Amino acid sequence: MRYLILSDIHSNLAAFEAVLADAGSFDRIWCMGDMVGYGSDPNECLERLEPLPHICVAGNHDWASIDKLEITDFNLDAQLACLWTKAQLTPEHQAYLDALPEKIIEGEFTIVHGSPRHPIWEYLFSSSSAADNFEHFTTRFCFVGHTHMPVIFRNRDDFCETFVPEPDSEWHFEEERAIINPGSVGQPRDGDERASYVILDADKGTLTYRRVAYPVYVTQKRMLNAKLPHRLAARLAYGW
Ligand code: ZN
């Protein structure tokens, strides 16, 4: 089975389309949430995802956009984008987001947005916060999103090691456990503006990290036409 591993699309349809075109054939999508928020195409992104074979967990922006979470912890631009998204979402897409689970377990994989300890909110930026999380899931691997940074935290002999994968690098499973972040499709924050995703080949036991360029200006233009905050459009060009 070949899985397309995605996170943090954030209503960026041009980036999502580029990833789907670049990924080639796959059996199923595993999505770590934040389908919406920040960008200009929340309904269009959900319409694109829903007919594809997929599973998806809830992200903080998904639930904030349907009033299932407080937005007071968001910065001002994120709050404005969240209120804009709420006004756009169709009742069907609100119901889809409302029904997303916080955690999914598929064989050897746990799937959450933030962390296994706090699926919606916790950011895993450091090996120390990742190390604390290994006792909060029982499978060998856990996929997370939320930070918009591609990273693998490997736990071997009670030592947690941070590994930043290069684009197009392939990682083979060994005996360790790992927490894996594919990076963000729609708003990368690691200084590379290209959309980030991962292909999991479960038969070969490999993960391939991929980056794909997309027309950033198309997304920026749509965001500015929608009167979304200028800063949210500008940051896409810098991968931040
Ligand atoms: Zn996000």
Coordinates of C-alpha atoms and ligand atoms in Angstrom, one line a residue:
M1 CA 0.0 0.0 0.0
R2 CA 1.2 3.5 -0.9
Y3 CA 0.0 6.3 1.3
L4 CA 0.0 10.0 0.7
I5 CA 0.8 11.7 4.0
L6 CA -0.4 15.3 4.3
S7 CA -0.9 18.0 6.9
D8 CA -1.8 21.7 7.2
I9 CA -3.3 22.3 3.7
H10 CA -4.8 25.5 5.2
S11 CA -7.2 26.3 2.4
N12 CA -4.4 26.6 -0.2
L13 CA -5.9 24.8 -3.2
A14 CA -3.0 25.6 -5.6
A15 CA -0.6 23.9 -3.2
F16 CA -2.9 20.9 -2.7
E17 CA -3.4 20.4 -6.4
A18 CA 0.4 20.5 -7.0
V19 CA 0.9 17.8 -4.3
L20 CA -1.8 15.6 -5.8
A21 CA -0.3 15.9 -9.3
D22 CA 3.2 15.3 -8.0
A23 CA 2.4 12.3 -5.8
G24 CA 1.3 10.0 -8.7
S25 CA -0.8 7.0 -7.7
F26 CA -1.5 6.2 -4.1
D27 CA -4.0 4.0 -2.3
R28 CA -5.1 6.3 0.5
I29 CA -4.5 9.8 2.0
W30 CA -3.7 10.2 5.7
C31 CA -4.2 13.8 6.7
M32 CA -3.1 15.3 10.0
G33 CA -5.7 18.1 10.0
D34 CA -5.8 21.9 9.5
M35 CA -7.5 21.5 6.2
V36 CA -8.8 25.1 6.6
G37 CA -7.7 28.4 8.1
Y38 CA -5.3 31.1 6.7
G39 CA -6.1 30.5 3.0
S40 CA -8.8 31.5 0.5
D41 CA -10.2 28.1 -0.5
P42 CA -11.7 26.2 2.4
N43 CA -14.7 24.7 0.6
E44 CA -12.7 24.0 -2.6
C45 CA -10.0 22.1 -0.6
L46 CA -12.6 20.0 1.2
E47 CA -14.4 19.3 -2.0
R48 CA -11.1 18.1 -3.5
L49 CA -10.3 15.8 -0.5
E50 CA -13.7 14.3 0.3
P51 CA -14.1 12.1 -2.8
L52 CA -10.6 10.7 -2.5
P53 CA -10.0 7.6 -0.3
H54 CA -8.7 9.2 2.9
I55 CA -8.8 9.6 6.7
C56 CA -8.3 12.9 8.5
V57 CA -8.0 14.1 12.1
A58 CA -9.1 17.4 13.5
G59 CA -6.6 20.4 13.7
N60 CA -7.0 23.5 15.8
H61 CA -8.0 25.6 12.8
D62 CA -10.6 23.1 11.7
W63 CA -12.4 23.2 15.0
A64 CA -11.8 26.9 15.6
S65 CA -13.5 27.6 12.2
I66 CA -16.7 26.0 13.4
D67 CA -16.7 27.4 16.9
K68 CA -15.7 24.1 18.5
L69 CA -12.6 25.8 20.0
E70 CA -11.9 29.3 21.3
I71 CA -9.8 31.5 19.0
T72 CA -8.4 33.7 21.8
D73 CA -5.1 31.8 21.6
F74 CA -4.7 32.7 17.9
N75 CA -2.8 35.7 16.8
L76 CA -4.8 38.5 15.2
D77 CA -4.3 37.5 11.6
A78 CA -5.2 33.9 12.4
Q79 CA -8.3 35.1 14.2
L80 CA -9.4 37.2 11.2
A81 CA -8.8 34.3 8.8
C82 CA -10.7 32.0 11.1
L83 CA -13.7 34.3 11.2
W84 CA -13.6 34.7 7.4
T85 CA -13.4 30.9 7.0
K86 CA -16.4 30.4 9.3
A87 CA -18.5 32.7 7.2
Q88 CA -17.5 30.8 4.0
L89 CA -17.9 27.2 5.0
T90 CA -21.0 25.4 3.7
P91 CA -23.2 23.5 6.2
E92 CA -21.9 20.2 4.7
H93 CA -18.3 21.2 5.2
Q94 CA -19.0 22.4 8.8
A95 CA -20.5 19.0 9.5
Y96 CA -17.4 17.3 7.9
L97 CA -15.0 19.2 10.2
D98 CA -17.2 18.7 13.2
A99 CA -17.1 14.9 12.8
L100 CA -13.3 14.7 12.5
P101 CA -11.8 12.6 15.3
E102 CA -8.8 13.8 17.4
K103 CA -6.9 10.6 17.0
I104 CA -6.9 7.6 14.5
I105 CA -4.9 4.4 14.9
E106 CA -4.1 2.5 11.7
G107 CA -2.0 -0.7 12.3
E108 CA 1.5 0.5 13.5
F109 CA 0.6 4.2 13.1
T110 CA -1.1 6.7 15.4
I111 CA -2.3 9.9 13.6
V112 CA -2.9 13.2 15.4
H113 CA -2.6 16.9 14.6
G114 CA -0.4 18.3 17.4
S115 CA 0.9 15.5 19.6
P116 CA -0.2 12.2 21.0
R117 CA -0.4 13.8 24.5
H118 CA -2.5 16.8 23.4
P119 CA -3.8 16.0 19.9
I120 CA -5.2 19.4 19.1
W121 CA -2.8 22.0 20.6
E122 CA 0.7 20.8 21.6
Y123 CA 3.5 21.8 19.2
L124 CA 6.4 19.3 18.9
F125 CA 9.3 21.5 18.0
S126 CA 12.1 20.0 20.2
S127 CA 13.4 16.5 21.0
S128 CA 12.6 17.1 24.7
S129 CA 8.9 17.6 24.1
A130 CA 8.9 14.8 21.6
A131 CA 10.7 12.5 24.1
D132 CA 7.9 13.1 26.7
N133 CA 5.3 12.1 24.1
F134 CA 6.5 8.5 23.3
E135 CA 4.7 7.2 26.4
H136 CA 1.4 8.7 25.1
F137 CA 1.0 6.3 22.2
T138 CA 1.2 2.6 21.9
T139 CA 1.9 2.1 18.2
R140 CA 5.5 2.1 16.7
F141 CA 5.0 5.3 14.8
C142 CA 3.0 8.5 15.2
F143 CA 2.3 11.0 12.4
V144 CA 1.8 14.7 13.6
G145 CA 1.5 18.1 11.9
H146 CA 0.8 21.5 13.4
T147 CA 4.3 23.0 13.4
H148 CA 4.5 23.1 9.6
M149 CA 8.1 21.8 9.9
P150 CA 9.2 18.5 8.3
V151 CA 11.0 16.5 11.0
I152 CA 11.4 12.9 12.4
F153 CA 12.0 12.3 16.1
R154 CA 13.6 8.9 16.6
N155 CA 13.5 7.1 19.9
R156 CA 16.2 4.6 20.4
D157 CA 17.5 3.2 23.7
D158 CA 15.5 5.9 25.5
F159 CA 17.3 8.6 23.6
C160 CA 15.3 10.9 21.3
E161 CA 17.1 12.2 18.3
T162 CA 15.9 15.0 16.0
F163 CA 16.3 14.3 12.3
V164 CA 15.5 16.9 9.6
P165 CA 14.9 15.1 6.3
E166 CA 16.2 16.5 3.0
P167 CA 13.7 16.8 0.1
D168 CA 13.6 13.5 -1.9
S169 CA 15.4 11.6 0.9
E170 CA 14.1 8.2 1.7
W171 CA 14.0 6.9 5.3
H172 CA 13.9 3.2 6.0
F173 CA 12.2 1.9 9.2
E174 CA 14.5 0.3 11.6
E175 CA 13.9 -1.0 15.1
E176 CA 13.2 2.4 16.6
R177 CA 10.0 4.1 17.3
A178 CA 9.4 7.5 15.7
I179 CA 7.2 10.6 15.6
I180 CA 7.0 11.9 12.0
N181 CA 5.9 15.3 10.7
P182 CA 5.5 15.6 6.9
G183 CA 5.6 19.4 7.0
S184 CA 2.9 21.6 5.6
V185 CA 1.2 21.5 2.2
G186 CA -0.3 25.0 2.3
Q187 CA 1.9 27.1 4.6
P188 CA 5.5 25.7 5.0
R189 CA 7.5 27.4 7.8
D190 CA 11.0 26.1 7.3
G191 CA 12.2 28.7 4.8
D192 CA 11.3 26.6 1.7
E193 CA 8.1 27.9 0.1
R194 CA 7.4 24.7 -1.7
A195 CA 4.6 22.4 -0.5
S196 CA 5.8 19.6 1.7
Y197 CA 4.5 16.0 1.9
V198 CA 5.5 12.4 2.4
I199 CA 4.9 9.1 0.6
L200 CA 4.7 6.1 2.9
D201 CA 5.4 2.8 1.1
A202 CA 4.1 0.3 3.8
D203 CA 5.3 -2.8 1.8
K204 CA 8.9 -1.5 1.5
G205 CA 8.9 0.1 4.9
T206 CA 10.0 3.5 3.5
L207 CA 9.1 7.2 3.9
T208 CA 10.0 9.6 1.1
Y209 CA 10.0 13.3 1.9
R210 CA 8.9 15.4 -1.1
R211 CA 8.8 19.2 -1.9
V212 CA 6.9 20.5 -4.9
A213 CA 6.7 24.1 -6.3
Y214 CA 3.3 25.6 -6.8
P215 CA 2.2 29.0 -8.2
V216 CA 2.4 30.9 -4.9
Y217 CA 1.2 34.1 -6.6
V218 CA -2.1 32.4 -7.5
T219 CA -2.8 31.7 -3.9
Q220 CA -1.7 35.1 -2.8
K221 CA -3.9 36.8 -5.4
R222 CA -6.9 34.8 -4.2
M223 CA -6.2 35.6 -0.6
L224 CA -5.9 39.4 -1.3
N225 CA -9.1 39.3 -3.4
A226 CA -10.8 37.7 -0.4
K227 CA -9.5 40.5 1.8
L228 CA -7.6 38.1 4.0
P229 CA -4.7 39.7 6.0
H230 CA -1.9 40.8 3.7
R231 CA 0.8 39.3 6.0
L232 CA -0.7 35.8 5.6
A233 CA -0.4 36.1 1.8
A234 CA 3.1 37.6 1.9
R235 CA 4.6 34.9 4.2
L236 CA 3.9 32.2 1.6
A237 CA 6.6 33.5 -0.7
Y238 CA 9.2 33.0 2.1
G239 CA 8.1 29.6 3.4
W240 CA 7.5 31.1 6.8
Ligands
ZN1 ZN -1.6 24.5 10.8

